[in-house]
Coordinates of C-alpha atoms and ligand atoms in Angstrom, one line a residue:
M11 CA -17.0 2.0 13.1
E12 CA -19.5 4.8 13.3
F13 CA -18.0 8.3 14.0
S14 CA -19.9 11.4 15.1
I15 CA -19.5 14.7 16.9
K16 CA -21.2 15.5 20.2
S17 CA -21.7 18.6 22.1
S18 CA -23.9 17.6 25.1
A19 CA -23.4 19.0 28.5
P20 CA -20.8 16.9 30.5
E21 CA -23.2 15.5 33.0
N22 CA -25.4 14.3 30.1
L23 CA -22.8 12.4 28.2
S24 CA -24.1 8.9 27.7
A25 CA -21.5 6.4 26.6
D26 CA -19.6 3.4 27.9
C27 CA -16.4 5.4 28.1
V28 CA -15.5 9.0 28.1
A29 CA -11.9 9.8 27.3
I30 CA -10.4 13.1 28.4
G31 CA -7.0 14.4 27.5
V32 CA -4.6 15.5 30.3
F33 CA -1.6 17.6 29.6
A34 CA 1.7 16.9 31.4
G35 CA 2.2 20.1 33.5
E36 CA 5.5 21.9 33.2
K37 CA 5.9 21.6 36.9
K38 CA 4.9 17.9 37.4
Q39 CA 1.3 18.6 38.2
P40 CA -0.8 17.3 35.3
L41 CA -3.3 19.7 33.7
L42 CA -6.9 19.0 32.7
T43 CA -8.2 20.5 29.4
D44 CA -11.3 22.7 29.5
M45 CA -13.3 19.6 28.6
G46 CA -11.8 17.7 31.5
K47 CA -12.4 20.6 33.9
A48 CA -16.1 20.6 32.9
L49 CA -16.3 16.9 33.6
D50 CA -14.4 17.4 36.8
Q51 CA -16.9 20.0 37.9
A52 CA -19.8 17.6 37.3
A53 CA -17.9 15.0 39.4
N54 CA -17.4 17.5 42.2
G55 CA -13.6 17.7 41.8
A56 CA -13.1 13.9 42.0
I57 CA -10.8 13.9 38.9
Q58 CA -8.6 16.7 40.2
A59 CA -8.3 14.8 43.5
I60 CA -7.2 11.7 41.7
L61 CA -4.7 13.6 39.6
G62 CA -3.4 15.2 42.9
K63 CA -2.2 11.8 44.0
G64 CA 0.4 12.0 41.3
D65 CA -0.2 8.5 39.7
F66 CA -0.9 9.9 36.2
S67 CA 1.7 12.2 34.6
G68 CA -0.1 13.1 31.4
K69 CA 2.8 11.8 29.3
S70 CA 1.8 11.6 25.6
G71 CA 0.5 8.1 24.9
S72 CA -0.1 7.1 28.5
C73 CA -3.6 6.0 29.7
Q74 CA -5.5 5.5 33.0
F75 CA -9.0 4.3 33.5
L76 CA -11.2 5.6 36.3
Y77 CA -14.5 3.9 37.2
K78 CA -17.8 5.0 38.6
L79 CA -17.0 8.6 39.5
P80 CA -19.7 10.5 41.5
G81 CA -22.0 12.7 39.5
I82 CA -21.1 11.2 36.2
A83 CA -23.4 8.8 34.4
C84 CA -20.7 7.1 32.3
E85 CA -19.1 4.3 34.2
R86 CA -15.6 4.6 32.7
I87 CA -13.5 7.6 32.4
L88 CA -10.3 7.3 30.5
L89 CA -7.5 9.8 31.2
F90 CA -5.2 10.0 28.2
G91 CA -1.9 11.8 28.2
L92 CA -1.3 14.7 25.8
G93 CA 2.2 15.5 26.8
K94 CA 3.6 18.9 27.7
T95 CA 1.7 21.9 26.4
S96 CA 5.1 23.4 25.4
E97 CA 5.7 20.3 23.3
A98 CA 2.2 20.0 21.7
S99 CA 2.4 18.9 18.1
N100 CA 0.3 16.9 15.7
A101 CA 2.6 14.0 16.3
A102 CA 1.9 14.0 20.1
F103 CA -1.8 14.5 19.5
S104 CA -2.0 11.7 17.0
R105 CA 0.0 9.4 19.3
A106 CA -2.4 10.3 22.2
I107 CA -5.5 9.6 20.2
R108 CA -4.1 6.2 19.0
A109 CA -3.2 5.2 22.5
A110 CA -6.7 6.2 23.8
V111 CA -8.5 4.2 21.1
K112 CA -6.3 1.2 21.6
A113 CA -7.0 1.3 25.4
I114 CA -10.8 1.7 24.8
A115 CA -10.8 -1.1 22.2
A116 CA -9.3 -3.5 24.8
T117 CA -12.4 -3.0 27.1
S118 CA -16.0 -4.1 26.5
A119 CA -17.1 -0.5 25.8
A120 CA -19.3 -0.3 22.7
E121 CA -19.8 3.4 22.6
A122 CA -17.1 5.8 23.5
V123 CA -16.6 9.6 23.5
I124 CA -13.3 11.3 23.2
A125 CA -13.1 14.9 24.3
L126 CA -11.4 17.3 22.0
N127 CA -10.1 20.5 23.3
A128 CA -11.5 23.3 21.1
A129 CA -8.5 25.5 21.7
S130 CA -7.5 25.9 18.1
D131 CA -8.5 24.7 14.7
L132 CA -11.0 22.1 15.7
P133 CA -11.8 20.8 12.2
A134 CA -8.2 20.0 11.5
K135 CA -8.0 18.2 14.9
I136 CA -11.2 16.2 14.1
R137 CA -9.8 15.2 10.7
L138 CA -6.6 14.0 12.2
A139 CA -8.2 12.3 15.2
T140 CA -10.8 10.4 13.0
M141 CA -8.1 9.2 10.6
A142 CA -5.8 8.2 13.5
A143 CA -8.6 6.4 15.4
A144 CA -9.9 4.5 12.3
D145 CA -6.4 3.6 11.3
E146 CA -5.5 2.3 14.7
L147 CA -8.7 0.2 14.9
A148 CA -8.2 -1.3 11.5
G149 CA -4.5 -1.7 12.2
K150 CA -2.4 -4.8 12.7
T151 CA -2.1 -4.5 16.5
L152 CA -5.8 -5.2 16.9
Q153 CA -6.4 -7.4 13.9
K154 CA -6.0 -10.5 15.9
E155 CA -8.7 -9.4 18.3
K156 CA -11.5 -9.9 16.0
N157 CA -14.2 -9.1 18.5
I158 CA -13.6 -5.5 19.3
A159 CA -16.7 -4.3 21.2
L160 CA -16.3 -0.7 20.2
K161 CA -18.8 0.3 17.6
K162 CA -19.4 4.0 18.0
L163 CA -16.9 6.7 18.6
A164 CA -17.9 10.3 19.1
F165 CA -15.7 13.4 19.4
W166 CA -17.0 15.6 22.1
R167 CA -16.4 19.3 21.8
F168 CA -17.5 21.7 24.4
V169 CA -20.1 24.3 23.4
D170 CA -21.0 26.6 26.2
G171 CA -22.3 29.5 24.2
R172 CA -19.1 31.4 24.3
A173 CA -17.0 29.0 22.2
K174 CA -17.3 29.6 18.4
H175 CA -17.6 26.7 16.2
D176 CA -18.5 25.8 12.6
A177 CA -20.6 22.6 12.7
G178 CA -20.4 22.2 8.9
A179 CA -16.6 22.3 8.8
E180 CA -16.5 19.9 11.7
E181 CA -18.7 17.3 10.0
K182 CA -16.8 17.7 6.8
A183 CA -13.5 17.1 8.6
L184 CA -15.0 14.0 10.2
Y185 CA -15.9 12.7 6.7
E186 CA -12.5 13.5 5.3
G187 CA -10.8 11.6 8.2
E188 CA -13.0 8.6 7.4
A189 CA -12.2 8.7 3.7
I190 CA -8.4 9.0 4.4
A191 CA -8.7 6.0 6.7
A192 CA -10.5 4.0 4.0
G193 CA -7.7 4.9 1.6
L194 CA -5.1 3.8 4.1
K195 CA -6.8 0.5 4.6
T196 CA -6.9 -0.2 0.9
A197 CA -3.1 0.5 0.7
R198 CA -2.3 -1.5 3.8
T199 CA -4.4 -4.5 2.7
L200 CA -2.7 -4.7 -0.7
G201 CA 0.7 -4.1 0.8
D202 CA 0.3 -6.9 3.3
L203 CA -0.7 -9.5 0.6
P204 CA 2.0 -12.1 -0.2
A205 CA 3.7 -11.8 -3.6
N206 CA 2.2 -15.2 -4.7
Q207 CA -1.2 -13.7 -4.4
C208 CA -0.5 -10.0 -5.2
T209 CA 1.0 -10.4 -8.7
P210 CA 1.0 -7.6 -11.3
S211 CA -2.3 -9.0 -12.8
Y212 CA -3.8 -9.0 -9.3
L213 CA -2.9 -5.4 -8.8
A214 CA -4.5 -4.6 -12.2
K215 CA -7.7 -6.4 -11.2
A216 CA -7.7 -4.5 -7.9
A217 CA -7.5 -1.3 -9.8
E218 CA -10.3 -2.4 -12.1
K219 CA -12.5 -3.3 -9.1
L220 CA -11.8 0.1 -7.5
A221 CA -12.6 1.8 -10.8
K222 CA -15.9 0.0 -11.0
R223 CA -16.9 0.8 -7.4
H224 CA -16.1 4.5 -7.8
K225 CA -16.9 5.0 -11.5
L226 CA -13.3 5.8 -12.6
N227 CA -11.9 5.3 -16.0
C228 CA -9.5 2.4 -16.0
E229 CA -7.2 1.1 -18.7
I230 CA -4.8 -1.9 -18.2
L231 CA -1.9 -2.4 -20.6
D232 CA -0.9 -6.0 -20.8
E233 CA 2.6 -7.2 -21.9
K234 CA 1.8 -6.8 -25.6
A235 CA 0.4 -3.3 -25.2
I236 CA 3.4 -2.4 -23.0
R237 CA 5.7 -3.6 -25.8
A238 CA 3.7 -1.7 -28.4
A239 CA 3.9 1.5 -26.3
G240 CA 7.7 1.1 -26.2
M241 CA 8.1 0.8 -22.4
N242 CA 11.3 -1.3 -22.7
A243 CA 12.7 -0.4 -19.3
L244 CA 9.6 -1.9 -17.7
L245 CA 10.0 -5.0 -19.9
A246 CA 13.6 -5.3 -19.0
V247 CA 12.7 -5.7 -15.4
A248 CA 9.7 -8.0 -16.0
R249 CA 11.5 -10.5 -18.2
G250 CA 13.2 -12.4 -15.4
S251 CA 9.7 -13.4 -14.1
R252 CA 7.0 -15.8 -15.2
Q253 CA 4.5 -13.2 -14.1
P254 CA 3.6 -10.9 -17.0
P255 CA 3.8 -7.1 -16.3
R256 CA 0.9 -4.7 -16.3
F257 CA 0.6 -1.0 -16.7
I258 CA -2.3 0.5 -14.9
V259 CA -4.0 3.8 -15.9
L260 CA -6.8 5.1 -13.6
E261 CA -8.5 8.4 -14.1
Y262 CA -10.7 10.4 -11.7
K263 CA -12.6 13.3 -13.2
G264 CA -13.8 15.6 -10.5
K265 CA -15.2 18.7 -12.2
P266 CA -12.5 21.2 -11.4
R267 CA -13.7 24.7 -10.7
G268 CA -13.1 27.3 -13.4
G269 CA -13.3 26.7 -17.1
K270 CA -9.6 27.1 -17.9
K271 CA -7.7 24.3 -19.6
S272 CA -5.0 24.5 -16.9
A273 CA -7.6 23.7 -14.2
A274 CA -8.6 20.6 -16.1
Q275 CA -5.1 19.2 -16.5
P276 CA -4.8 16.2 -14.3
L277 CA -2.4 15.8 -11.4
A278 CA -0.5 12.5 -12.1
L279 CA 0.3 10.1 -9.3
L280 CA 2.8 7.4 -10.1
G281 CA 3.4 4.4 -7.9
K282 CA 6.2 1.8 -8.0
G283 CA 4.5 -1.6 -8.3
I284 CA 7.2 -4.2 -7.9
T285 CA 5.1 -7.1 -6.5
F286 CA 8.3 -8.8 -5.4
D287 CA 11.9 -7.6 -5.6
S288 CA 14.4 -10.5 -5.4
G289 CA 17.0 -8.2 -6.9
G290 CA 17.1 -10.1 -10.1
I291 CA 20.5 -11.4 -11.3
S292 CA 22.0 -8.9 -8.8
L293 CA 20.2 -11.1 -6.2
K294 CA 19.5 -9.8 -2.7
P295 CA 20.9 -11.5 0.4
P296 CA 18.4 -13.9 2.0
A297 CA 17.9 -12.0 5.3
N298 CA 14.5 -10.3 5.4
M299 CA 13.9 -10.8 1.7
D300 CA 10.3 -11.6 2.5
E301 CA 9.9 -7.9 3.1
M302 CA 10.4 -7.3 -0.6
K303 CA 6.7 -8.2 -1.1
F304 CA 6.2 -4.6 0.1
D305 CA 8.0 -3.2 -2.9
M306 CA 4.5 -2.4 -4.4
C307 CA 3.5 -0.1 -1.5
G308 CA 4.0 2.9 -3.8
A309 CA 1.4 1.5 -6.1
A310 CA -0.9 0.5 -3.2
S311 CA -0.8 4.0 -1.8
V312 CA -1.7 5.6 -5.1
L313 CA -4.7 3.2 -5.3
G314 CA -5.6 4.2 -1.7
V315 CA -5.5 7.9 -2.6
M316 CA -7.7 7.3 -5.7
E317 CA -10.2 5.6 -3.4
A318 CA -10.2 8.4 -0.8
V319 CA -10.5 11.1 -3.5
A320 CA -13.3 9.3 -5.2
R321 CA -15.2 9.0 -1.9
L322 CA -14.6 12.7 -1.2
Q323 CA -15.6 13.7 -4.8
L324 CA -12.9 16.4 -4.7
P325 CA -13.2 19.0 -7.5
L326 CA -10.0 18.1 -9.3
N327 CA -8.7 15.7 -12.0
L328 CA -6.4 12.9 -11.0
L329 CA -4.5 10.4 -12.9
A330 CA -2.9 7.2 -11.5
L331 CA -0.1 5.5 -13.4
I332 CA 1.2 2.2 -12.1
P333 CA 3.9 0.2 -13.7
A334 CA 3.6 -3.3 -12.1
C335 CA 5.9 -6.3 -12.5
E336 CA 8.1 -8.7 -10.5
N337 CA 11.9 -8.5 -10.3
M338 CA 13.1 -12.1 -10.6
P339 CA 16.3 -13.8 -11.8
G340 CA 14.8 -16.1 -14.4
G341 CA 16.7 -17.5 -17.4
D342 CA 15.6 -14.7 -19.6
A343 CA 16.4 -12.0 -17.0
T344 CA 18.3 -8.8 -17.7
R345 CA 22.0 -9.1 -17.0
P346 CA 24.3 -6.5 -15.4
G347 CA 25.9 -4.7 -18.3
D348 CA 22.8 -4.9 -20.6
V349 CA 21.9 -1.7 -22.4
I350 CA 18.3 -0.8 -23.1
A351 CA 16.4 2.0 -24.8
T352 CA 13.8 3.5 -22.6
L353 CA 10.5 4.9 -23.8
S354 CA 12.0 8.4 -23.7
G355 CA 14.7 7.3 -26.2
Q356 CA 17.5 7.7 -23.7
T357 CA 19.6 4.5 -23.2
V358 CA 20.5 3.0 -19.9
E359 CA 23.3 0.6 -19.0
I360 CA 21.9 -1.6 -16.3
L361 CA 24.8 -2.1 -13.9
N362 CA 22.7 -3.5 -11.1
T363 CA 19.4 -5.3 -11.7
D364 CA 18.4 -4.5 -8.1
A365 CA 18.0 -0.9 -9.0
E366 CA 14.8 -1.8 -10.9
G367 CA 12.3 0.7 -9.4
R368 CA 13.8 3.7 -11.3
L369 CA 13.6 1.6 -14.5
I370 CA 9.9 0.9 -14.3
L371 CA 9.3 4.5 -13.1
C372 CA 11.3 6.2 -15.9
D373 CA 9.0 4.7 -18.5
A374 CA 5.9 5.7 -16.5
L375 CA 7.3 9.3 -16.2
T376 CA 7.7 9.5 -20.0
Y377 CA 4.2 7.9 -20.5
A378 CA 2.7 10.5 -18.2
R379 CA 3.6 13.3 -20.7
R380 CA 0.9 12.4 -23.1
F381 CA -1.7 13.4 -20.4
E382 CA -0.1 16.9 -20.1
P383 CA -0.3 16.7 -16.3
S384 CA -0.3 19.9 -14.2
A385 CA 2.1 18.2 -11.8
I386 CA 3.6 14.7 -11.2
I387 CA 4.1 13.0 -7.9
D388 CA 5.7 9.6 -7.8
V389 CA 5.7 7.3 -4.8
A390 CA 8.3 4.5 -4.5
T391 CA 10.0 2.2 -2.1
L392 CA 13.1 3.2 -4.1
T393 CA 16.3 3.0 -2.1
G394 CA 17.6 1.4 1.1
A395 CA 19.7 4.5 1.3
C396 CA 16.7 6.6 2.0
A397 CA 15.7 4.4 4.9
M398 CA 19.2 4.7 6.2
A399 CA 19.2 8.5 6.0
L400 CA 15.7 9.2 7.4
G401 CA 14.8 6.1 9.3
R402 CA 11.1 5.2 9.6
I403 CA 9.7 8.6 10.5
A404 CA 9.9 10.8 7.4
H405 CA 9.5 10.0 3.7
G406 CA 12.3 11.3 1.5
L407 CA 11.1 14.1 -0.6
F408 CA 12.7 15.4 -3.8
A409 CA 11.3 18.0 -6.1
N410 CA 12.1 20.3 -9.0
D411 CA 9.6 22.8 -7.7
D412 CA 9.8 24.7 -4.4
A413 CA 6.1 25.4 -4.1
L414 CA 5.1 21.8 -4.6
A415 CA 7.7 20.6 -2.1
A416 CA 6.5 23.1 0.5
A417 CA 2.9 22.2 0.0
L418 CA 3.7 18.5 0.4
I419 CA 5.8 19.1 3.6
K420 CA 3.0 21.2 5.0
A421 CA 0.3 18.6 4.2
G422 CA 2.5 15.9 5.9
E423 CA 2.8 18.0 9.1
T424 CA -0.9 18.7 9.1
I425 CA -2.0 15.1 9.0
E426 CA 1.1 13.6 10.8
D427 CA 2.6 11.8 7.8
K428 CA 5.8 13.7 7.5
A429 CA 8.2 14.1 4.6
W430 CA 11.7 15.7 4.6
R431 CA 13.3 17.3 1.6
L432 CA 16.7 16.1 0.3
P433 CA 18.6 17.9 -2.5
L434 CA 18.5 17.2 -6.2
W435 CA 21.5 19.2 -7.1
D436 CA 23.2 18.7 -10.5
D437 CA 26.4 18.0 -8.7
Y438 CA 25.0 14.5 -8.1
Q439 CA 24.2 13.8 -11.7
E440 CA 27.7 12.8 -12.8
A441 CA 27.5 9.6 -10.7
L442 CA 25.2 8.4 -13.5
D443 CA 27.8 8.8 -16.3
S444 CA 28.1 5.7 -18.5
R445 CA 30.7 4.7 -21.1
F446 CA 28.2 2.6 -23.0
A447 CA 24.9 4.4 -22.8
D448 CA 23.3 7.8 -21.8
M449 CA 23.4 6.8 -18.2
V450 CA 23.9 3.9 -15.8
N451 CA 21.1 2.8 -13.5
T452 CA 23.0 3.2 -10.2
G453 CA 25.2 5.8 -8.8
G454 CA 26.7 3.6 -6.2
R455 CA 26.1 3.4 -2.4
E456 CA 27.0 6.9 -1.4
G457 CA 24.0 9.3 -1.6
G458 CA 22.0 6.5 -3.1
A459 CA 18.6 8.0 -2.5
I460 CA 19.7 11.2 -4.2
T461 CA 21.3 9.7 -7.2
A462 CA 18.2 7.5 -7.7
A463 CA 16.1 10.7 -7.7
C464 CA 18.6 12.3 -10.1
F465 CA 18.0 9.3 -12.4
L466 CA 14.2 9.9 -12.4
S467 CA 14.6 13.6 -12.9
R468 CA 16.1 12.9 -16.4
F469 CA 12.7 11.7 -17.5
V470 CA 10.7 14.6 -16.3
D471 CA 10.0 17.6 -18.6
K472 CA 11.6 20.6 -16.8
K473 CA 8.4 22.7 -17.0
T474 CA 6.3 20.2 -15.1
P475 CA 6.4 20.5 -11.3
W476 CA 7.5 17.1 -10.1
A477 CA 8.0 15.5 -6.7
H478 CA 9.3 12.1 -5.8
L479 CA 8.6 10.5 -2.5
D480 CA 11.0 7.7 -1.5
I481 CA 9.0 5.6 1.0
A482 CA 11.5 2.8 1.5
G483 CA 11.7 3.5 5.3
T484 CA 8.1 4.4 5.9
A485 CA 5.9 2.1 3.8
W486 CA 6.1 -0.8 6.2
R487 CA 7.1 -1.7 9.8
T488 CA 9.6 -4.5 10.4
G489 CA 10.0 -6.8 13.4
K490 CA 7.1 -7.9 15.6
E491 CA 4.8 -5.3 14.1
K492 CA 5.7 -6.2 10.5
G493 CA 3.2 -4.9 8.1
A494 CA 2.3 -2.1 5.6
T495 CA 1.6 1.3 7.0
G496 CA -0.4 2.7 4.1
R497 CA 1.8 5.8 4.1
P498 CA 1.8 8.3 2.4
V499 CA -1.9 8.0 1.7
A500 CA -2.7 10.6 4.4
L501 CA 0.0 13.1 3.2
L502 CA -1.2 12.9 -0.4
C503 CA -4.9 13.2 0.6
Q504 CA -4.2 16.2 2.8
Y505 CA -2.2 17.8 -0.1
L506 CA -5.2 17.2 -2.5
L507 CA -7.7 18.5 0.1
D508 CA -5.5 21.7 0.4
L509 CA -5.3 21.9 -3.4
A510 CA -9.1 21.6 -3.8
D511 CA -9.6 24.3 -1.2
K512 CA -7.2 26.8 -2.8
P513 CA -8.9 29.9 -4.2
L514 CA -8.7 30.0 -8.0
Ligands
LIG619 N1 13.2 -2.0 -3.3 C1 14.5 -1.7 -3.1 C2 14.7 -0.6 -2.1 C3 14.6 -1.0 -0.6 C4 15.6 -1.8 0.0 C5 13.5 -0.7 0.1 C6 15.4 -2.1 1.3 C7 13.3 -1.0 1.4 C8 14.3 -1.7 2.0 C9 15.2 -1.2 -4.4 O1 14.7 -1.8 -5.6 C10 16.6 -1.6 -4.3 O2 16.9 -2.7 -4.3 N2 17.4 -0.6 -4.3 C11 18.8 -0.8 -4.2 C12 19.5 0.2 -5.1 C13 21.0 -0.1 -5.4 C14 21.2 -1.4 -6.1 C15 21.6 1.0 -6.2 C16 19.3 -0.5 -2.8 O3 18.7 0.4 -2.1 O4 20.1 -1.2 -2.3
LIG620 MN1 15.6 -3.6 -6.0
LIG621 ZN1 12.8 -2.5 -5.4

């Protein structure tokens, strides 16, 4: 797909389809945007006349094609609903763009133009629209339709001399949207692979390939190296499987601005890479167990972010750490009640072998210390409890640092990949008390997402800003649309874009 930005006069728009947004009016009557009005003028009021018939409400996500309007060269006009102006949000905008792209892709149009209202912050809108459009086109819903005619998509913004615009910022936003979409695609593709293909070694090879393509440093620790490093919690999870574990280290060096040491410290991204989670000896029930192939979506999203950041050549240093293994109930598997010594030296009584994500992540968190990261963000399909609490809309967010939490929440809202903060209060820590070790690996069902985050917090140095994203509800869709979403690649990319933009 080729994306571009156009600013021709409405009557000169040459494309197979021009899509214009329509707001749902507060009093029933739908409202054309400025772009729509300009087009309507060229069509001598034909669009308004059609809207006057009341067939199209402007509801967010709704679409209506019009054909061969007088005075307009383009043979298809697509009206796409933006929802009520009073309810305008990035969520409604993103939904509208996705619906429009889906409708266009179902036609034989090869070149399309989508009008963007220049009302406010056009670059941000362009970034969001490009990402949403590219993601929609590459997404599952359309994957079966291999022959999508659509090849070129342009965003049309109105320049009538009065409207101010920054062409450089707009082109940059377009490029950013494309890079984020590429990262999303990497994450989704890896996430969707079955566990017999996407093994820990496969993930490691995928990381190596990514590193080669984008000139990143890559180090893969095999089982022997993992043992030598002392990552016993990772080994405890891996031992029930025939598949050997891997520990992936990827480094992106992006020439941070300023010569200070603090500017060069990498931001560490950790991703849970359980290629299949059977639960181990604490075996999961059979229903929907196939979905546990998605238990490496944290790892996949971290790889997706590395890809996007490398494409964008952001001026910052980034480190990806991915513990990868399979949680199986083999004859050598860890048993409930086993006690292990983690890399940190703290001991853990493993009460439930299905609470394995926190085990592989705790060693990764300890390992991260040797890189002296400026901050750590881990991403994990960690708890069913998080999916219960927040559903499939927001990621669960936990942090030991308010500024980091706020920046992540803001980024998620900007790019429509939302996170919601849950507490990390010490009151929850006592659920992890053990009679036989420093802690147990599960605090029980109640507050499960929080006690899991509390477990992780014990492996983070208090001075390092740390955030944990529990993506158990958001990493994949279930039911008919089953498949990886690629989330939270967009949130993390937006956060890093914001970070790279911050004045020193
Ligand atoms: N990978 C699962 C979490 C999960 C479950 C994600 C369902 C998405 C849907 C994780 O390893 C797990 O099994 N967690 C347990 C923890 C419990 C044993 C304390 C859970 O959530 O049930
Ligand atoms: Mn599990
Ligand atoms: Zn798991």
